[in-house]
Coordinates of C-alpha atoms in Angstrom, one line a residue:
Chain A
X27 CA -29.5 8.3 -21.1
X28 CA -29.6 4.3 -20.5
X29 CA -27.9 3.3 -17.4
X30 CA -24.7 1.1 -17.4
X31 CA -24.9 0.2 -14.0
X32 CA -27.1 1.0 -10.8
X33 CA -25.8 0.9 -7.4
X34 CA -28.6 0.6 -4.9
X35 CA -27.9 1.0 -1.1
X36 CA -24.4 -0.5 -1.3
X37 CA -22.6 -0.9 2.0
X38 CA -19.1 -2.3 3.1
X39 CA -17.9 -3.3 6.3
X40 CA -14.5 -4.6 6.3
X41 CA -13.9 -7.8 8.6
X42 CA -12.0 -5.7 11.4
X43 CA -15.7 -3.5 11.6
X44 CA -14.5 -0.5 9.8
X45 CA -17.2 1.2 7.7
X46 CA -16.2 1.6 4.4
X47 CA -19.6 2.3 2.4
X48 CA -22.6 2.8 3.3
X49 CA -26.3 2.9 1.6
X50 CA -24.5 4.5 -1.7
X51 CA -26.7 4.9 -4.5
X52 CA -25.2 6.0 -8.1
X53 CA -25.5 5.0 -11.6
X54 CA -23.2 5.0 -13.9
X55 CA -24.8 6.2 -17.8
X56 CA -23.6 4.2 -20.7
X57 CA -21.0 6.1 -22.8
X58 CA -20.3 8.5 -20.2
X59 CA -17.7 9.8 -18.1
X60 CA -18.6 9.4 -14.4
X61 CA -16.3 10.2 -11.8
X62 CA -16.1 9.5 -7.6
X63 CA -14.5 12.6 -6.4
X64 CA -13.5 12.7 -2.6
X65 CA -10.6 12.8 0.0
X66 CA -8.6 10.1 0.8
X67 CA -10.6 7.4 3.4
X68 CA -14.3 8.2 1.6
X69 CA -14.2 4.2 0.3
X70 CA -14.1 5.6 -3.9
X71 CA -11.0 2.6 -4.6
X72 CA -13.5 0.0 -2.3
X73 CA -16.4 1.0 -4.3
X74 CA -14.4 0.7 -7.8
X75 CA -13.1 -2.7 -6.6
X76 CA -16.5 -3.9 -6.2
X77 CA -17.7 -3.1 -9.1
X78 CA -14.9 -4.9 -10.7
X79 CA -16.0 -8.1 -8.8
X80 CA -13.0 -8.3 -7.0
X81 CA -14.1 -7.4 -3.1
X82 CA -17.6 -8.7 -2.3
X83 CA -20.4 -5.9 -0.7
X84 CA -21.6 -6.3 2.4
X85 CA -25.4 -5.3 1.8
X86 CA -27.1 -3.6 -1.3
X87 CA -27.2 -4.3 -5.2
X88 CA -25.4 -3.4 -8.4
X89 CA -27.6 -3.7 -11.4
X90 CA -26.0 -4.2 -14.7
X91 CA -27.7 -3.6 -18.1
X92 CA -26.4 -6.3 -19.0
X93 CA -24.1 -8.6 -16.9
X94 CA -20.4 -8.8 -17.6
X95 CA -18.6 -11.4 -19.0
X96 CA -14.6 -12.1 -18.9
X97 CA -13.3 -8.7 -20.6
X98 CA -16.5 -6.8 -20.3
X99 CA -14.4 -4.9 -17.5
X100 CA -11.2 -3.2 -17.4
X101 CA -9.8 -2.1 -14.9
X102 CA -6.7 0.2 -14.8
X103 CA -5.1 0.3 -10.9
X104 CA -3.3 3.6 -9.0
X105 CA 0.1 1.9 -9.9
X106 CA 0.3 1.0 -13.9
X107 CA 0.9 -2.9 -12.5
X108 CA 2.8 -4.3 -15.2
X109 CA 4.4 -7.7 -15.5
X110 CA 8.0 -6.3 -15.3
X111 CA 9.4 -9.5 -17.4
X112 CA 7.0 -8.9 -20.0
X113 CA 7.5 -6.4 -23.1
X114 CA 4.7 -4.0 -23.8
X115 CA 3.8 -5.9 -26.3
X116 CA 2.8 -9.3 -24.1
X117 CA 1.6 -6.7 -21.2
X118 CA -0.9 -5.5 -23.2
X119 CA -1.7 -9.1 -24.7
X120 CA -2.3 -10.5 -21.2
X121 CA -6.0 -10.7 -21.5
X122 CA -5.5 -12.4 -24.7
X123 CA -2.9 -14.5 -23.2
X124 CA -5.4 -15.3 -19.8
X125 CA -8.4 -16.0 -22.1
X126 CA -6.7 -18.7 -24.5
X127 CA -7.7 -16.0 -27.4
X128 CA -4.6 -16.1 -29.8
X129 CA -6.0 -15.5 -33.5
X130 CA -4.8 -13.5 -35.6
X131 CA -7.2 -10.9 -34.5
X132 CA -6.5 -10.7 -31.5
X133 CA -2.8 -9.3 -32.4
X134 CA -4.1 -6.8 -34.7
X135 CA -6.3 -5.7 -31.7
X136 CA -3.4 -5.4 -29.8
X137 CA -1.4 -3.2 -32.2
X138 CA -4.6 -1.6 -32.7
X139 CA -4.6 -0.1 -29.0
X140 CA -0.5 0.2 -28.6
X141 CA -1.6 2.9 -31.6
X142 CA -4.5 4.1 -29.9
X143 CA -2.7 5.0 -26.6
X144 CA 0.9 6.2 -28.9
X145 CA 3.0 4.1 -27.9
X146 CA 4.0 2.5 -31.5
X147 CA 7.7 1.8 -32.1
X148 CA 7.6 0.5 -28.1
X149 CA 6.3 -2.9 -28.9
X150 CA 9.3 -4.7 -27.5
X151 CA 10.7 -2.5 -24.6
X152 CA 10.4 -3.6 -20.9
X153 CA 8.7 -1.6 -18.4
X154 CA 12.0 -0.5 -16.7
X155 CA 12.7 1.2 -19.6
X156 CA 9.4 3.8 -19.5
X157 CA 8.6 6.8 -18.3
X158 CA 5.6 7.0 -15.5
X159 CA 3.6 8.5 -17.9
X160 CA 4.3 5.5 -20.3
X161 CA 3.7 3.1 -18.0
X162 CA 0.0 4.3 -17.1
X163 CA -0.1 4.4 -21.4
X164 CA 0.5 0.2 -21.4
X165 CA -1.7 0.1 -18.4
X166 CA -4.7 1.9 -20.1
X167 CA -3.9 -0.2 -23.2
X168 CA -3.9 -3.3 -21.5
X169 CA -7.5 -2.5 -19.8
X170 CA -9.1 -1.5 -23.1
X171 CA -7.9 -4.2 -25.6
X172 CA -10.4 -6.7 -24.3
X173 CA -13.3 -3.9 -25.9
X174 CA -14.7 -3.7 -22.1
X175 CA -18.2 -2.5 -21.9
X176 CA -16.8 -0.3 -18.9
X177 CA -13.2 1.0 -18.1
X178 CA -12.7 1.6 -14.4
X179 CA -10.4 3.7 -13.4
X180 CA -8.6 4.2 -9.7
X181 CA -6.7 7.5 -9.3
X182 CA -4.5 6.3 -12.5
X183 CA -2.7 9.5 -12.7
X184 CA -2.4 10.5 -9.4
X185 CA 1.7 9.8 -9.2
X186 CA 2.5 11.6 -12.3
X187 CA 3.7 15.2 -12.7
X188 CA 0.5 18.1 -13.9
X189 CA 1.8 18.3 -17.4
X190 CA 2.1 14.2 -18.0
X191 CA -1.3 14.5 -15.8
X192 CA -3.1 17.0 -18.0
X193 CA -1.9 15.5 -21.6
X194 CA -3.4 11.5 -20.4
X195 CA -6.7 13.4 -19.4
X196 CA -7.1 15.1 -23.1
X197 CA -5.9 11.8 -24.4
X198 CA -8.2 9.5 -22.6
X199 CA -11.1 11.6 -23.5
X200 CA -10.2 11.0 -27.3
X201 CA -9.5 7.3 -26.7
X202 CA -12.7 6.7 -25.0
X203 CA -14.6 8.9 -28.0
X204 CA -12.7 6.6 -29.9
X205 CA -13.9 3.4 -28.5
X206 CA -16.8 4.3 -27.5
X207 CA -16.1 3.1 -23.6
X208 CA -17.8 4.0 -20.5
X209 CA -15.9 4.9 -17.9
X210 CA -16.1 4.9 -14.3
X211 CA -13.1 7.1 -13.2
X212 CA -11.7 7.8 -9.4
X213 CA -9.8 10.8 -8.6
X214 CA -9.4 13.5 -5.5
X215 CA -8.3 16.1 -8.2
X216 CA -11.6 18.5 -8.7
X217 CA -9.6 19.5 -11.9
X218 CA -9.5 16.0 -13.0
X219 CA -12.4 15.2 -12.2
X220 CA -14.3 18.6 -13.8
X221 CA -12.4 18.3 -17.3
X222 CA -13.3 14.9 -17.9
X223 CA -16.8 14.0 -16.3
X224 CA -20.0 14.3 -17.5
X225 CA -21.4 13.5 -14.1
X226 CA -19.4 14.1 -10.5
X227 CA -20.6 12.1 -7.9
X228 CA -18.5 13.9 -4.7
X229 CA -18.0 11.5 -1.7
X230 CA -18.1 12.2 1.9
X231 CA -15.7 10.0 4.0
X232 CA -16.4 7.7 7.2
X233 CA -18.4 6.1 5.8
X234 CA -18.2 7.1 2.3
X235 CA -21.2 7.8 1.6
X236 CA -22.5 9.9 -2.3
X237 CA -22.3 13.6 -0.5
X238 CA -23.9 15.1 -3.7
X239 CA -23.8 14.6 -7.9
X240 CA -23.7 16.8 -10.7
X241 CA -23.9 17.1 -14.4
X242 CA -21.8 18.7 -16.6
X243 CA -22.3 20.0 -20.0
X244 CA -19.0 20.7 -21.2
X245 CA -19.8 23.5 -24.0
X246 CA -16.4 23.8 -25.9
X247 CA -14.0 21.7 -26.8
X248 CA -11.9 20.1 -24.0
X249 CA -8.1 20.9 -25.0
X250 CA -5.7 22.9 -23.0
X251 CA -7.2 26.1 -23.9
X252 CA -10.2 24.5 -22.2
X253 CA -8.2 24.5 -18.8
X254 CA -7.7 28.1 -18.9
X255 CA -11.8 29.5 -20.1
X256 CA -13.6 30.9 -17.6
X257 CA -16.5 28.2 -18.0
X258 CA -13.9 25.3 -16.5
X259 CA -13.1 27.7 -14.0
X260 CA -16.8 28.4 -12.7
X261 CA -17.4 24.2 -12.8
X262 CA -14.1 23.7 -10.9
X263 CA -15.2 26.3 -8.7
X264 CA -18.8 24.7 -8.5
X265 CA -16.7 21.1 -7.6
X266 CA -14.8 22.5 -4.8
X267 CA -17.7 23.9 -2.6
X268 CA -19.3 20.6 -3.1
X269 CA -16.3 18.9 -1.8
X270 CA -16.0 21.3 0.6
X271 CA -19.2 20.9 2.2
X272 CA -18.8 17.4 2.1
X273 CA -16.2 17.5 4.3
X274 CA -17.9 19.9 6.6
X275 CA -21.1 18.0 6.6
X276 CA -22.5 16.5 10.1
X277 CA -21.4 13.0 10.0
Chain B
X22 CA 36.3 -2.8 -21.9
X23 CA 36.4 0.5 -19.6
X24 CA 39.2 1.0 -17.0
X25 CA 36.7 0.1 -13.9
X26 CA 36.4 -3.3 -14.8
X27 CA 39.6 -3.7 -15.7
X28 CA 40.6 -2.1 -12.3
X29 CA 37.9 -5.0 -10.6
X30 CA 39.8 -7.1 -12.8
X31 CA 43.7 -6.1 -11.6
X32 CA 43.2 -4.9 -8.4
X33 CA 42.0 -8.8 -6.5
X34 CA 44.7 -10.2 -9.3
X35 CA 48.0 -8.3 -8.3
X36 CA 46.8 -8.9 -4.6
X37 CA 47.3 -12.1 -5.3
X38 CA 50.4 -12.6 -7.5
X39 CA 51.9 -10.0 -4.2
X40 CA 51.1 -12.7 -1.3
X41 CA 52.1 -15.9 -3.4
X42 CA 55.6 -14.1 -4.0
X43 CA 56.0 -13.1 -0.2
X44 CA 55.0 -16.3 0.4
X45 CA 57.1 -18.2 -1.8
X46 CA 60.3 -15.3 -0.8
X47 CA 59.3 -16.2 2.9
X48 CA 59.7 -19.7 2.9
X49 CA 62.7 -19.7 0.6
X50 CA 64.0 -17.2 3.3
X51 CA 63.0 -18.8 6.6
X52 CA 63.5 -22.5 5.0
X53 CA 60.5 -23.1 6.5
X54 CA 59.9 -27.3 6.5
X55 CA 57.6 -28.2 4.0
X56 CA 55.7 -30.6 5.9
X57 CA 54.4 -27.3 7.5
X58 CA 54.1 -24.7 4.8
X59 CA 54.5 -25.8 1.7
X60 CA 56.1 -22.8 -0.9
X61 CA 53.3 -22.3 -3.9
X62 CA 56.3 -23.4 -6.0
X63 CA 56.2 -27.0 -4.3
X64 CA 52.3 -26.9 -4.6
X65 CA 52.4 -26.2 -7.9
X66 CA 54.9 -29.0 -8.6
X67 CA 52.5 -31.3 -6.3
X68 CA 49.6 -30.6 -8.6
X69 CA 51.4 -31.5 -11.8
X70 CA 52.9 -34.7 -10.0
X71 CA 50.0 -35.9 -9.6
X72 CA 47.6 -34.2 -11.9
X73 CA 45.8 -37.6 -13.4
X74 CA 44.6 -38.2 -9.8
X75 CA 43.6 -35.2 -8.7
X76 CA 41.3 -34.6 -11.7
X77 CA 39.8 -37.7 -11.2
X78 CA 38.6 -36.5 -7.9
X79 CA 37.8 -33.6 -9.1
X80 CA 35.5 -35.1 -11.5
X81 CA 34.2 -37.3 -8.6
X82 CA 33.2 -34.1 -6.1
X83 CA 32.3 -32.0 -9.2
X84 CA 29.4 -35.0 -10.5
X85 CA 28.0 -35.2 -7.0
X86 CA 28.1 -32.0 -6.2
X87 CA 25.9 -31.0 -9.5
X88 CA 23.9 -34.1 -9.2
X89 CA 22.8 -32.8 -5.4
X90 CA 22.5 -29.4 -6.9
X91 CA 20.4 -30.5 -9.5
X92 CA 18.0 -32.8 -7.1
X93 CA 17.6 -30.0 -4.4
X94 CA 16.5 -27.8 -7.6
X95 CA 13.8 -29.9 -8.6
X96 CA 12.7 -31.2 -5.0
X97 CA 13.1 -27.7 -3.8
X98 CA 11.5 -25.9 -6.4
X99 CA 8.4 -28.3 -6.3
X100 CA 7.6 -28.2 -2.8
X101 CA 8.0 -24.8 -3.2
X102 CA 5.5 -25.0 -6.0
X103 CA 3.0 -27.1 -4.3
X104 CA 3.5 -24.4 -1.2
X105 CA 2.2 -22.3 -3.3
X106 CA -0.6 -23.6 -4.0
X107 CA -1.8 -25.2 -0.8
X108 CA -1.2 -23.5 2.7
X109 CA -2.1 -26.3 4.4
X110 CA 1.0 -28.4 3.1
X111 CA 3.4 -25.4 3.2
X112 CA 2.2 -25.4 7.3
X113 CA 2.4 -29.1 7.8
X114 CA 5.5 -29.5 5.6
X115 CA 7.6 -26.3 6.5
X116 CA 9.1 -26.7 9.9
X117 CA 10.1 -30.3 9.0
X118 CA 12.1 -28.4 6.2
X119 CA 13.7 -26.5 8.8
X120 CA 14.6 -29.1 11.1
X121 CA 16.3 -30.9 8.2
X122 CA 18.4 -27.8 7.6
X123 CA 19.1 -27.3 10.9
X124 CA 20.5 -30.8 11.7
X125 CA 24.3 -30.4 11.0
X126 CA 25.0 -32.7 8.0
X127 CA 27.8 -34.1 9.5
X128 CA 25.6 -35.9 12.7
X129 CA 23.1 -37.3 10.0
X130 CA 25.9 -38.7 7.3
X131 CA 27.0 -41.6 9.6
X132 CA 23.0 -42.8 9.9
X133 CA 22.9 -42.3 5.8
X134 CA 26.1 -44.1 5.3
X135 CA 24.3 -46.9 7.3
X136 CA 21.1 -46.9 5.3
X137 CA 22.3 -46.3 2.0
X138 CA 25.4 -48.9 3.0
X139 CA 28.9 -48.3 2.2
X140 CA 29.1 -50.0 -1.1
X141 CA 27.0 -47.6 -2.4
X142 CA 29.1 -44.4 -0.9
X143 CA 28.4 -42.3 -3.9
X144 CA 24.6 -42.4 -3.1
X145 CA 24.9 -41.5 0.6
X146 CA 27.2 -38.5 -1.1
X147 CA 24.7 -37.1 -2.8
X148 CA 22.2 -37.7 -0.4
X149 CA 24.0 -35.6 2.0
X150 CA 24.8 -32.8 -0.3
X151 CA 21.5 -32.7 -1.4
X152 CA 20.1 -32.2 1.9
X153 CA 22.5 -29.2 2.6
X154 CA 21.8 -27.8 -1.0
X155 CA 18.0 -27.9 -0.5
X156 CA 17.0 -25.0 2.0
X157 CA 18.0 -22.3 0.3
X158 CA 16.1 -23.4 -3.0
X159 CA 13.1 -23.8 -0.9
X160 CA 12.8 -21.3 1.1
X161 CA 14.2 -18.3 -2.1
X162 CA 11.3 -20.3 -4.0
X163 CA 8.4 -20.6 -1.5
X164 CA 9.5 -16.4 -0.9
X165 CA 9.1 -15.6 -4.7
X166 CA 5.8 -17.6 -4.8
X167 CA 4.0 -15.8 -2.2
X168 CA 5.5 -12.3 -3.1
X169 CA 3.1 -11.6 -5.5
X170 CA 1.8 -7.7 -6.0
X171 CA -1.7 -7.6 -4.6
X172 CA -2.9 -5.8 -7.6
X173 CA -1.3 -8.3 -10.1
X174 CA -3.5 -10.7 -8.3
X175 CA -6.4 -8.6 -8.3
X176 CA -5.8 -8.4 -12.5
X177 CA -5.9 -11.9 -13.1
X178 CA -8.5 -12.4 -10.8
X179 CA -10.6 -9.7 -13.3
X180 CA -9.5 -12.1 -16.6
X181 CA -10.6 -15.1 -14.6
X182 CA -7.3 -16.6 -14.5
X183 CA -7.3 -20.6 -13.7
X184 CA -4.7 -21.5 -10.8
X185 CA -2.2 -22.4 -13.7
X186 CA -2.4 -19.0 -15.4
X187 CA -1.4 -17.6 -11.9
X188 CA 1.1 -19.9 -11.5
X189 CA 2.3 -19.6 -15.5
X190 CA 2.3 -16.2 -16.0
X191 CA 2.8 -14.4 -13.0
X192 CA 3.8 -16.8 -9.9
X193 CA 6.8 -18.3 -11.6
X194 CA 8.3 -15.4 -13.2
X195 CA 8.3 -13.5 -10.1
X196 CA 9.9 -16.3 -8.3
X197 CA 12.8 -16.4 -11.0
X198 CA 14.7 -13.7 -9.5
X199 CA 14.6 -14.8 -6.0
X200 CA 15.4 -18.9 -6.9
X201 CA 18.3 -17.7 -9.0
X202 CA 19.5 -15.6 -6.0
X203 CA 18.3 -19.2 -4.0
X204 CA 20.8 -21.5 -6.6
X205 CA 24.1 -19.6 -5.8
X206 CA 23.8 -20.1 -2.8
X207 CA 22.5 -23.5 -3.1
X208 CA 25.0 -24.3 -5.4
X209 CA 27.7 -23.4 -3.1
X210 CA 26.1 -25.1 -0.3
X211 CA 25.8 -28.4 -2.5
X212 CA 29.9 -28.2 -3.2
X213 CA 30.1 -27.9 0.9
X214 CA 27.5 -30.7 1.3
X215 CA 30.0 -32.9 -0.9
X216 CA 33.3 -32.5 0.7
X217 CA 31.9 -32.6 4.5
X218 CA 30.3 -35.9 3.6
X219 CA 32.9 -37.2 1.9
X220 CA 35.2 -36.7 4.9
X221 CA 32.6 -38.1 7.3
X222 CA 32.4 -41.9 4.8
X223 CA 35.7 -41.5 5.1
X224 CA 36.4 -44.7 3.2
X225 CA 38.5 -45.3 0.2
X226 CA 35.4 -46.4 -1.8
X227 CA 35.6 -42.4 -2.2
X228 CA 37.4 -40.8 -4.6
X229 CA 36.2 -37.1 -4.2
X230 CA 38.8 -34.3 -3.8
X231 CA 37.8 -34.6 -0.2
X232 CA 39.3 -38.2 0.2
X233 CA 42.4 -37.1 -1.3
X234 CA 42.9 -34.3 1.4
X235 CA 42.5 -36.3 4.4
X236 CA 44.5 -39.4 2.1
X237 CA 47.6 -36.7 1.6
X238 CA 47.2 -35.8 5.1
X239 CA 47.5 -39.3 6.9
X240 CA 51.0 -39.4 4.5
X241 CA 52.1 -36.0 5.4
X242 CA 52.1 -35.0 1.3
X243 CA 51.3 -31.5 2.3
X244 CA 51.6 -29.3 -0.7
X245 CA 49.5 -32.6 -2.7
X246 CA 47.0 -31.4 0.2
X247 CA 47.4 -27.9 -1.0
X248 CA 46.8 -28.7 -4.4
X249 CA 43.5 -30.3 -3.9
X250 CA 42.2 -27.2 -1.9
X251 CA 43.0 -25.0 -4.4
X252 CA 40.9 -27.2 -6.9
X253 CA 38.1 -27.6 -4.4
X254 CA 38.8 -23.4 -4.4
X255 CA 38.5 -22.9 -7.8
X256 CA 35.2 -25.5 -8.5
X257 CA 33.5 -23.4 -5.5
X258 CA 34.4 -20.2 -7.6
X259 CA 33.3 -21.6 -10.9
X260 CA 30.1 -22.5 -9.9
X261 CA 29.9 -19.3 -8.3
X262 CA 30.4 -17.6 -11.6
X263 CA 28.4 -19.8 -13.8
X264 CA 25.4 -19.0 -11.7
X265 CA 25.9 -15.4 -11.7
X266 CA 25.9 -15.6 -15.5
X267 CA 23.0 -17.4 -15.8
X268 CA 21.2 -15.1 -13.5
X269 CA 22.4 -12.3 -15.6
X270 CA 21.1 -13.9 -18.8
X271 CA 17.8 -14.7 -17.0
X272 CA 17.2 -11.1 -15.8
X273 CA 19.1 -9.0 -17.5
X274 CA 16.3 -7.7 -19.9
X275 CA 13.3 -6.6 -16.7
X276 CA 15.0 -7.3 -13.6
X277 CA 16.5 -4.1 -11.8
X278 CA 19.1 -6.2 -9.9
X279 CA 20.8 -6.4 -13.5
X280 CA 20.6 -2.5 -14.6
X281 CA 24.0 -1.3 -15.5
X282 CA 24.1 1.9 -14.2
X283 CA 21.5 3.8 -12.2
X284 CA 19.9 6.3 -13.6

């Protein structure tokens, strides 16, 4: 499996001398599903930021296969961080909007992903008038109209109720099937994190540093029934101790 | 229309009609002189009597005071604008802002009336009222610039937004709400900025509503003085209202200040 991205030895140290990161080494695999799970404070939304190019590292590397243009990222944030004057419709558009890009192509894209994510017949309504769970739908949208080589993802469902929670994770795994995205996804849920990745990279915290990683081979299909089969259950189970003992772990 | 508006409708409304009929009974009653209270009756008469002039002054305060409006917009929103975009002005430029608001309008408008020169009265008006009327734009504007979302930023920032993207698409919308919030009171203040002025020139090349008060005053016409407080009343209160209406066209599709109910 090719490598997206290699992170080699990345440290942060925030301006007030907090360690955020230090020496983490990971790779993310193209077409993949690689998640950062890890308590609160172990530096996973620092790392994802700096990947994005949006917080510069402090020592260390990130290789990319190939470097990223304008679009080549998305990036979907904790909150869904809409434009609250803008219909769903323009939200989604906004990287079309930012880039100058407005062909006719670039609006079928855009009705291509308001399908993609189900959220036809909302075209024109404003963010006020969604559910949570919608919201994080425009949000997810908006990141993937762009066709970014890699989606990265920051606890994105973390404020939404387990059922709202557990039907985005079944969907995103179809949509990124679907468009064939790589995804870099953030999340202190070991559920979460089990049903969707192929690789687990668990996080110890102060300073977050890659406690351990795994591979998972997910043998059946991933619906609902999948929750409940006693093969998610032994991974979930395998997750926890790992996060367990990363906590407990010597400094 | 449902029976709570109509209730926010009635209830002020027969408040009113109440104290203008003990009013009017009272004085009637107590033959009170009318040199000292007027009866609404005799104020009403007094605005009819002399209805041409008092809408030519009303005309007069109403221009200047929507000119200064107008002029505190633009200068107000643009510093506010260029704050935005360079700290370094907004720190040099700020606290110069405040001293202006803070100097009571009435201490400069003799120094202005100087300057501009009293042939030119109107000018030094709107000078004056523009001054008053300019804070609040500013500083509403200057707020809604800078309140930006972190993570907003942090999205453009990923779409390599130029500074006028950031401006376009996400400074100035977010600034709406809080400049329109800045206008009423700006607008108010501009109305304010008009009269005090007026009274300060205190010459007849003024013709404002102002000028008439303190004209009616020096003849003892009290209910004419009366009349032109109700107008000056009812301009404040109209310019009140159009604001709020176009603030409730401007937000009422996103904004949550202009949800109906709560839900």
């Amino acid at each position: 499996m090719t490598a997206l991205l290699t992170i080699h030895n990345l440290s942060k140290t925030f301006e007030n001398g907090t360690a955020a990161l230090e020496a983490v080494e990971l790779s993310v695999a193209a077409g993949q599903v690689t998640t950062l799970l890890g308590a609160s404070g172990c530096g996973k939304s620092t790392l994802l930021k700096i990947v994005a190019g949006l917080l510069p590292m402090s020592a260390g590397h990130i290789d990319w296969a190939e470097t990223p243009a304008r679009g080549d990222i998305g990036f979907v944030f904790q909150e869904p961080t809409l434009l609250p004057w803008a219909t769903v419709q323009d939200n989604i558009s906004l990287p079309f909007t930012l880039s100058g890009n407005m062909a006719a192509d670039a609006a079928m894209r855009v009705r291509e992903v308001i399908d993609l994510v189900g959220l036809s017949g909302f075209e024109r309504a404003y963010p006020r008038e969604l559910s949570g769970g919608m919201k994080m739908r425009v949000s997810l949208a908006r990141a993937l109209v762009s066709k970014p080589k890699v989606l990265l993802m920051d606890e994105p469902f973390a404020a939404l109720d387990e059922i709202t929670r557990a039907k985005l994770n079944t969907d995103l795994l179809q949509i990124c099937a679907q468009e064939n995205v790589t995804v870099l996804f953030v999340t202190h849920s070991v559920q979460e994190s089990v049903f969707l990745s192929d690789t687990i990279f668990v996080m110890k915290p102060r300073p977050g540093r890659v406690f351990a990683h795994f591979a998972l081979s997910h043998e059946s299909q991933r619906d609902e029934a999948y929750r409940l089969s006693p093969e998610f259950g032994d991974k979930v189970r395998e997750a926890s101790l790992s996060l367990k003992a990363s906590m407990e772990a010597a400094p | 229309m449902t029976q709570d508006k109509l209730l926010t409708l009635a209830a002020p409304l027969m408040l009113g009609v109440a104290v203008l009929g003990l009013w009017e009974v009272l004085c009637r009653w107590q033959e009170v002189p009318i040199f000292v209270l007027p009866k609404p009756s005799d104020i009403f008469l007094a605005l009819l009597d002399n209805f041409g002039s008092l809408m030519v002054s009303l005309w007069a305060t109403l221009r200047v005071t929507l000119m200064a409006f107008v002029t505190a917009l633009i200068l107000g929103g643009a510093l506010a604008a260029l704050f935005s975009q360079s700290r370094l002005l907004e720190l040099m430029l700020y606290p110069y802002a405040v001293v202006l608001q803070v100097t009571p309008v009435v201490a400069i408008a003799p120094l202005i009336l100087i300057w501009v020169g009293f042939d030119r009265v109107e000018l030094a008006l709107l000078i004056l009222a523009t001054i008053v009327a300019f804070f609040p734009i500013l500083s509403s504007a200057t707020l809604g610039f800078r309140s930006i979302d972190p993570n907003q930023r942090d999205l453009f920032r990923l779409y390599q937004a130029s500074r006028w993207q950031v401006f376009r698409y996400l400074q100035f919308p977010n600034a709406l709400p809080y400049l329109l919030n800045g206008m009423k009171v700006s607008a108010g203040l501009a109305l304010i900025g008009a009269v005090v002025a007026e009274f300060v020139a205190g010459s007849g090349a003024a013709t404002g509503l102002a000028w008439r008060i303190v004209e009616a005053g020096n003849r003892l016409q009290i209910p004419k003085m009366f009349a032109a407080l109700l107008l000056l009343s009812l301009l404040g209160i109209f310019l009140f209202f159009l604001l709020t209406w176009l603030e409730h066209l401007a937000l009422r599709k996103w904004h949550e200040s202009a949800r109906n109910q709560p839900n």
